Tab-separated table of C-alpha atoms in Angstrom:
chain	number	residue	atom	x	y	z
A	4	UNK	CA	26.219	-38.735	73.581
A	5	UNK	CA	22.872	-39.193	72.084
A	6	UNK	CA	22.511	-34.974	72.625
A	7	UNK	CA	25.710	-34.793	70.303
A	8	UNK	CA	24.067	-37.382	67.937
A	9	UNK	CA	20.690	-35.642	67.188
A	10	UNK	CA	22.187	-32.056	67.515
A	11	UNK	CA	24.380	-33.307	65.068
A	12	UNK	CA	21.320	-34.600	62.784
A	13	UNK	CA	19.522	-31.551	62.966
A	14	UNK	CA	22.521	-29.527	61.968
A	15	UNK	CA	23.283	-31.625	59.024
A	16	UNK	CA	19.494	-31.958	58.064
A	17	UNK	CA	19.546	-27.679	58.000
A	18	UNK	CA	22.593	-27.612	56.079
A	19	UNK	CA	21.605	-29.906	53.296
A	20	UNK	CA	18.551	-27.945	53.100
A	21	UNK	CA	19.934	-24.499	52.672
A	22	UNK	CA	22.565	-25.127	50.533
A	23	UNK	CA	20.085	-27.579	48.849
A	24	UNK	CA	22.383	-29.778	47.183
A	25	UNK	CA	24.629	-33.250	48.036
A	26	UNK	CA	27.714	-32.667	46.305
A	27	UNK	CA	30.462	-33.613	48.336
A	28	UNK	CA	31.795	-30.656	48.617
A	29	UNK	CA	29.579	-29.035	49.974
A	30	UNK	CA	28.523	-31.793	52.653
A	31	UNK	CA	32.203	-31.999	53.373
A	32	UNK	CA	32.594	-28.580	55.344
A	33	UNK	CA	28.704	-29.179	56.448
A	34	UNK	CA	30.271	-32.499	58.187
A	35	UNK	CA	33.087	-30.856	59.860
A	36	UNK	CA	30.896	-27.936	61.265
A	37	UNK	CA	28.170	-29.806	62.397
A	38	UNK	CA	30.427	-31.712	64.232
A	39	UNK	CA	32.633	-29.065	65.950
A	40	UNK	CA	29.231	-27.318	66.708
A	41	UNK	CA	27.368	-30.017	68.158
A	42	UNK	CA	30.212	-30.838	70.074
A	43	UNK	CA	30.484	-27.217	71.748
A	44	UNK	CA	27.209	-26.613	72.570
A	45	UNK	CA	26.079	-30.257	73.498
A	46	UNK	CA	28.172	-31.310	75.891
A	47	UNK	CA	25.437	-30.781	78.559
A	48	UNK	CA	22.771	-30.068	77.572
A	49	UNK	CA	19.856	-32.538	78.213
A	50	UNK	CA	17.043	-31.403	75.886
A	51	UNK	CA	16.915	-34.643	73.623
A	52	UNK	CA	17.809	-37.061	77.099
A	53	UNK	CA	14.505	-38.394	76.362
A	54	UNK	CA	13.995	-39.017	72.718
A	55	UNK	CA	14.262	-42.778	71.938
A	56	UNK	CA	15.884	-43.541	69.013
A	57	UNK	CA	13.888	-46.705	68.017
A	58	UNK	CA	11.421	-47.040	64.834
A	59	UNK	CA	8.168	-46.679	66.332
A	60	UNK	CA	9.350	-43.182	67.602
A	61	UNK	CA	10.527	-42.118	64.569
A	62	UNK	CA	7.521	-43.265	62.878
A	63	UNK	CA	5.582	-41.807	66.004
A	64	UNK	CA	6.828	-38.602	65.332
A	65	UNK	CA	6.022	-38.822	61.501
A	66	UNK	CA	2.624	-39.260	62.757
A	67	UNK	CA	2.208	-36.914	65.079
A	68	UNK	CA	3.592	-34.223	62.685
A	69	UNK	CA	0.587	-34.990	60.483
A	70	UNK	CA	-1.757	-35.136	63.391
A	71	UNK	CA	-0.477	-31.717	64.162
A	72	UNK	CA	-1.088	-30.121	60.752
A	73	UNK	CA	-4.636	-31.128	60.197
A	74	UNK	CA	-5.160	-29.856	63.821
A	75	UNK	CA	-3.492	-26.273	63.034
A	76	UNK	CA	-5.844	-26.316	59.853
A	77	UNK	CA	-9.069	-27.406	61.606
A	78	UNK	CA	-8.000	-24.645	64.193
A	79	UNK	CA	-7.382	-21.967	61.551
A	80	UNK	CA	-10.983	-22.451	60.290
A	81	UNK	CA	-12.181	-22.572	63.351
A	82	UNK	CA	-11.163	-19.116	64.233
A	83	UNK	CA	-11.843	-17.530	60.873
A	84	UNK	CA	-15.386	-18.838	61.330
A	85	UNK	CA	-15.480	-17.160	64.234
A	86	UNK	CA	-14.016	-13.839	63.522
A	87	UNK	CA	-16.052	-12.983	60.422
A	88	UNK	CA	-19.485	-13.786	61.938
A	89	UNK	CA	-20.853	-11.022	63.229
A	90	UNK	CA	-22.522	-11.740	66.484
A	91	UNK	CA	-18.499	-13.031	67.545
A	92	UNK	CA	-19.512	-16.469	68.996
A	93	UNK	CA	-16.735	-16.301	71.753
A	94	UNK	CA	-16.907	-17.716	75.463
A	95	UNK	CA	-13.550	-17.335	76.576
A	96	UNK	CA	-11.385	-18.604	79.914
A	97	UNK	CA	-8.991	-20.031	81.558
A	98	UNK	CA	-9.131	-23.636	82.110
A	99	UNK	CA	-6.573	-26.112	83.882
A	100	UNK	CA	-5.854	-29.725	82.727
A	101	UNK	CA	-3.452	-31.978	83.699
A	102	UNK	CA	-0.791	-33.881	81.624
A	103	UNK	CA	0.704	-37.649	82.515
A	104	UNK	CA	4.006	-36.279	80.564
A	105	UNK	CA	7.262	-36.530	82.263
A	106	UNK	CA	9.805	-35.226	80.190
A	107	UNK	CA	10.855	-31.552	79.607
A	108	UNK	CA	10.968	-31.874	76.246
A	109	UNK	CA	7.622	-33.398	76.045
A	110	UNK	CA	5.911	-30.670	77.855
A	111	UNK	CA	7.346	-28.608	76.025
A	112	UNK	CA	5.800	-29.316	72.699
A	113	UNK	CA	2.737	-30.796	74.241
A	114	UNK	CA	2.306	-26.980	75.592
A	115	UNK	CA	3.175	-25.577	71.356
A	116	UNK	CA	0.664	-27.751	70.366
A	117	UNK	CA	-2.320	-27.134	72.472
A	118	UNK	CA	-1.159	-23.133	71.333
A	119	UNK	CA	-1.483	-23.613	67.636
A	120	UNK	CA	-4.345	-26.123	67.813
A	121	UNK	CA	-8.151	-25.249	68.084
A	122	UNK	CA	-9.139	-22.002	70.288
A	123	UNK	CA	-6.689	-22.985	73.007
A	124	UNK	CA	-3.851	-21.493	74.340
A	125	UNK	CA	-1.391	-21.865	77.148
A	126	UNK	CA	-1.043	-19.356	79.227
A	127	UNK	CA	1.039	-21.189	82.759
A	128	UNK	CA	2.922	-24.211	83.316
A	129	UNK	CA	3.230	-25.081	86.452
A	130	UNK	CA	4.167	-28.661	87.678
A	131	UNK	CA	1.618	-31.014	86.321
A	132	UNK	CA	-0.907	-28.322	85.376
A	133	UNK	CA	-1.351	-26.591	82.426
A	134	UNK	CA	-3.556	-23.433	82.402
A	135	UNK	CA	-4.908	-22.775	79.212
A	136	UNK	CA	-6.912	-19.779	77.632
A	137	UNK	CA	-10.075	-21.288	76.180
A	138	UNK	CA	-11.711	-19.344	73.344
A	139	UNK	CA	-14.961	-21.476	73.870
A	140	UNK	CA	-14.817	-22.482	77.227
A	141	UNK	CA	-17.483	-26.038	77.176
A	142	UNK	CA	-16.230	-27.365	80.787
A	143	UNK	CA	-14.412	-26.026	83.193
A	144	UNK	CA	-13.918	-29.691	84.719
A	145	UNK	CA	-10.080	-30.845	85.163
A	146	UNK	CA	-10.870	-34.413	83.326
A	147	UNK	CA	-13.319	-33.122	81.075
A	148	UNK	CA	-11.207	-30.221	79.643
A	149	UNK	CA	-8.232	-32.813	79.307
A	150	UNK	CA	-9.841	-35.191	77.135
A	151	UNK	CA	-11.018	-32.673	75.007
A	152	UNK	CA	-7.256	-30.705	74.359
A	153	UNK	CA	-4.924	-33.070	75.440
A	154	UNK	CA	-5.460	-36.368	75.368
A	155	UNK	CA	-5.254	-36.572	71.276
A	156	UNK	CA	-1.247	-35.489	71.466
A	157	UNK	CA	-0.509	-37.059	74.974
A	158	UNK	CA	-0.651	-40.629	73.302
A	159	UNK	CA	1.844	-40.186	70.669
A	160	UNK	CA	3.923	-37.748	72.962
A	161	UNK	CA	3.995	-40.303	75.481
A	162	UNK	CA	5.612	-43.470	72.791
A	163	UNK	CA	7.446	-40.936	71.277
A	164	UNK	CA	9.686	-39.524	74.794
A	165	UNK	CA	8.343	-41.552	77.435
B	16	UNK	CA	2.022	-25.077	38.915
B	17	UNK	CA	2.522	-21.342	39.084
B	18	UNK	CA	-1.232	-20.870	38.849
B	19	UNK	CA	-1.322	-23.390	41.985
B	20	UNK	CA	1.551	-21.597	43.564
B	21	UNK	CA	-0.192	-17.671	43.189
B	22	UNK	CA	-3.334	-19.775	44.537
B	23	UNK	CA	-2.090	-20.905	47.840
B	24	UNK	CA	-0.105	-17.216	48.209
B	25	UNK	CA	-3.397	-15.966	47.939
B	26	UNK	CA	-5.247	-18.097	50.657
B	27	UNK	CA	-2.043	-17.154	52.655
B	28	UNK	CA	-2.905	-13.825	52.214
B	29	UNK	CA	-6.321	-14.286	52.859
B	30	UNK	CA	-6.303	-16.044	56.391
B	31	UNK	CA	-3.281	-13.369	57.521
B	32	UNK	CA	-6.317	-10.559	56.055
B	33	UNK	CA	-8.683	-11.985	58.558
B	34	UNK	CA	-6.285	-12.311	61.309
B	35	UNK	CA	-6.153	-8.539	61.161
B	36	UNK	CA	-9.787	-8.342	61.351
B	37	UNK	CA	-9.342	-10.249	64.458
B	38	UNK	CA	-7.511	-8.114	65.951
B	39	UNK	CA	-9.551	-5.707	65.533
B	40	UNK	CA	-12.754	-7.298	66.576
B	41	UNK	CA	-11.510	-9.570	69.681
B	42	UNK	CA	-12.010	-7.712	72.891
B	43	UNK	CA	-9.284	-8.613	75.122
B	44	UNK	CA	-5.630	-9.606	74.828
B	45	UNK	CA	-5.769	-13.433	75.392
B	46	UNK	CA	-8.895	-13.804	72.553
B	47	UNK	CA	-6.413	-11.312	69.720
B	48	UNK	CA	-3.710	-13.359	70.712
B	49	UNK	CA	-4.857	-16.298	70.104
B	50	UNK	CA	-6.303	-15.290	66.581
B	51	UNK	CA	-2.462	-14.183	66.158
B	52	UNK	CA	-0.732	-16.807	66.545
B	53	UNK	CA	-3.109	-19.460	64.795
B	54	UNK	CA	-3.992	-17.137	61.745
B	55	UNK	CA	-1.189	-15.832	61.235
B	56	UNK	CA	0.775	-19.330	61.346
B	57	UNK	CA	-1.090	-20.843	58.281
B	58	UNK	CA	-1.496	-17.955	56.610
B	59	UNK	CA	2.673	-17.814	56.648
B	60	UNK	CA	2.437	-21.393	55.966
B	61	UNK	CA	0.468	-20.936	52.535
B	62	UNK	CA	2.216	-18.285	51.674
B	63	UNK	CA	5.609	-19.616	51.686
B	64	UNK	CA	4.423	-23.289	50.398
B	65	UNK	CA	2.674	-20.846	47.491
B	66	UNK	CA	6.211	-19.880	46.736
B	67	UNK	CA	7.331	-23.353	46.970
B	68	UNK	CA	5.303	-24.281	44.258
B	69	UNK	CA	6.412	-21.211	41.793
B	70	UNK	CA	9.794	-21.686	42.433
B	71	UNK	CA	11.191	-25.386	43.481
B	72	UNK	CA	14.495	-24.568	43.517
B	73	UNK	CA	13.754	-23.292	46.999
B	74	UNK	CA	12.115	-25.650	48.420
B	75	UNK	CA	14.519	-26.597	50.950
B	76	UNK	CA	14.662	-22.744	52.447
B	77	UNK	CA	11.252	-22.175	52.653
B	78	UNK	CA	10.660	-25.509	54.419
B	79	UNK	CA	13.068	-24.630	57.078
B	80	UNK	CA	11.007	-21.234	57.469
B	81	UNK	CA	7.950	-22.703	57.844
B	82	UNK	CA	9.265	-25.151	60.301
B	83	UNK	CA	10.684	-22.326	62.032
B	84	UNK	CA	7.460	-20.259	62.161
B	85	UNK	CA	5.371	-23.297	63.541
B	86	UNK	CA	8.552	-23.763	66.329
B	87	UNK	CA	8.425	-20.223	67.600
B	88	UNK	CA	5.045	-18.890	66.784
B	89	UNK	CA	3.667	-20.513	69.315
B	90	UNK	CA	6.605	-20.200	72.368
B	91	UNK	CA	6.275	-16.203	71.479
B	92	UNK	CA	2.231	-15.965	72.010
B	93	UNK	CA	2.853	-17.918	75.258
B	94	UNK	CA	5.370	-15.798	76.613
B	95	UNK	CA	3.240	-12.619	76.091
B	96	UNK	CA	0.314	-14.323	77.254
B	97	UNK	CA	1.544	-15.064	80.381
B	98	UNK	CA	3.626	-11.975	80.926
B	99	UNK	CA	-0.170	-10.438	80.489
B	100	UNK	CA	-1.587	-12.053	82.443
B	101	UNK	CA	1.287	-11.704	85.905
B	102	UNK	CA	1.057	-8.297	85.295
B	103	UNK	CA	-3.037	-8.120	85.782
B	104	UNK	CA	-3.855	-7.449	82.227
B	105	UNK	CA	-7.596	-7.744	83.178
B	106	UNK	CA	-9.912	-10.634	81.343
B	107	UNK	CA	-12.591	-9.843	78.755
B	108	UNK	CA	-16.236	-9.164	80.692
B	109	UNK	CA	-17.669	-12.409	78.909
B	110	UNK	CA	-14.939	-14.750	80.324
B	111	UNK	CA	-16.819	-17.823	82.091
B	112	UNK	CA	-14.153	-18.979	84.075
B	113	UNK	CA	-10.296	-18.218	85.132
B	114	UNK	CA	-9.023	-20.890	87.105
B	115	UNK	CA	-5.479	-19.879	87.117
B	116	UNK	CA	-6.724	-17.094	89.910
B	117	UNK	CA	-7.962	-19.471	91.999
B	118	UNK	CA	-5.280	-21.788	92.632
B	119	UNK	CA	-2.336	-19.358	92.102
B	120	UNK	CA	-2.528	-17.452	95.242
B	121	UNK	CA	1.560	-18.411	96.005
B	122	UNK	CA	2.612	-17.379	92.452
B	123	UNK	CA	1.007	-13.951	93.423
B	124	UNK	CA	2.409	-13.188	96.218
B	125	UNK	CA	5.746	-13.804	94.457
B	126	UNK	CA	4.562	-11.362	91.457
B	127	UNK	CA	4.384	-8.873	93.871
């Protein structure tokens, strides 16, 4: 039910946005589509199982988003800084951290976010590990490495899915 | 605006310039890809919010690009990243440490 709801939302959010109006007849058919859509594909799938629909999540996830973006901008820097200096300041590896997350969904965009976020990147998955491609490795220590890439997303992952 | 708008297009342009120097200068396939997908994710971003600016009416497309591009940027650089690295794609010289070899001794063995 609540997969059908938010599929649903999404849908209608994408809708309004391409056809970029509210006029009611356009939302009309929007409605009816969404609906028959969400309803096909959604009737098991589990991806949004997880998501609580209260306030603080939503406002959570508002949060995080912005989080997120002055991340990918400190990151972009970061890597520009890098790959116009001559002497290419690089010291790159593989590291493995651990994450607290349960949910699929939650590991799944706690694993997009170490990728677009400062000289990290993931290259496994694998039960509670995460192996990620350091640019600049600084510790190769389980705890150590986690605080430093994971630990600023886990806590708003973890109100926002549980 | 417009002036604003051709501004941000051009810092777009900019960072996705210097992710192709990357590309060029990074010496193994984990280090270019990583200057890939982080480069060339703002640079789209700027570029597109550029246009934004110019032309409001469409806002609401470009938006939904951009939150596309951010969605599967990322999922694609993983995927080749880690198809890289089963099939042995050898690390950089300079790499200090790979711990995935270590402890992934049953994945191998699988890969084979």
């Amino acid at each position: 039910m609540k997969n059908i709801f938010i599929t649903f939302l999404i849908l209608m959010v994408v809708w309004i946005l391409l056809n970029n109006s509210v006029q009611i007849n356009i939302l009309i058919p929007g409605l009816i589509t969404a609906f028959i859509v969400s309803l096909l594909v959604c009737r098991q799938c589990e991806i949004f199982t997880d998501y609580k629909l209260t306030p603080k999540a939503f406002a959570y996830t508002i949060i995080f988003l912005f989080v997120f973006f002055i991340e990918l901008i400190k990151s972009n820097l970061d890597v520009i800084k890098r790959v116009l200096s001559p002497s290419l300041p690089i010291n790159p590896g593989i590291v493995e951290v651990k994450t607290t997350l349960k949910s699929k969904f939650a590991r799944m965009m706690l694993a997009n976010t170490i990728t677009l976020t400062p000289g990290t990147l993931t290259v496994e998955v694998k039960d509670e590990s995460f192996f990620i491609h350091w640019i600049d490795v600084q510790t190769d220590d389980i705890e150590k490495a986690g605080n430093e890439i994971v630990k600023k997303f886990e806590k708003y992952l973890e109100v926002i899915y549980g | 605006m417009e002036l604003v708008g051709a501004i941000f297009t051009l810092i777009g342009a900019l960072v996705l310039l210097v992710a192709s120097i990357g590309l060029i200068r990074m010496p193994d396939v984990y280090n270019r890809l990583q200057v890939g997908t982080k480069a060339s994710t703002l640079g789209t971003i700027f570029s597109l919010f550029g246009l934004v600016l110019v032309n409001p009416g469409w806002a609401g497309k470009l938006i939904l690009l951009i939150f596309f591009v951010m969605m599967t940027n990322p999922v694609s650089s993983h995927v080749l990243a880690r198809a890289a690295y089963f099939i042995k794609i050898p690390l950089t010289r300079r790499t200090v440490v790979d711990k995935l070899k270590v402890s992934d001794s049953a994945l191998k063995v699988k890969a084979d």
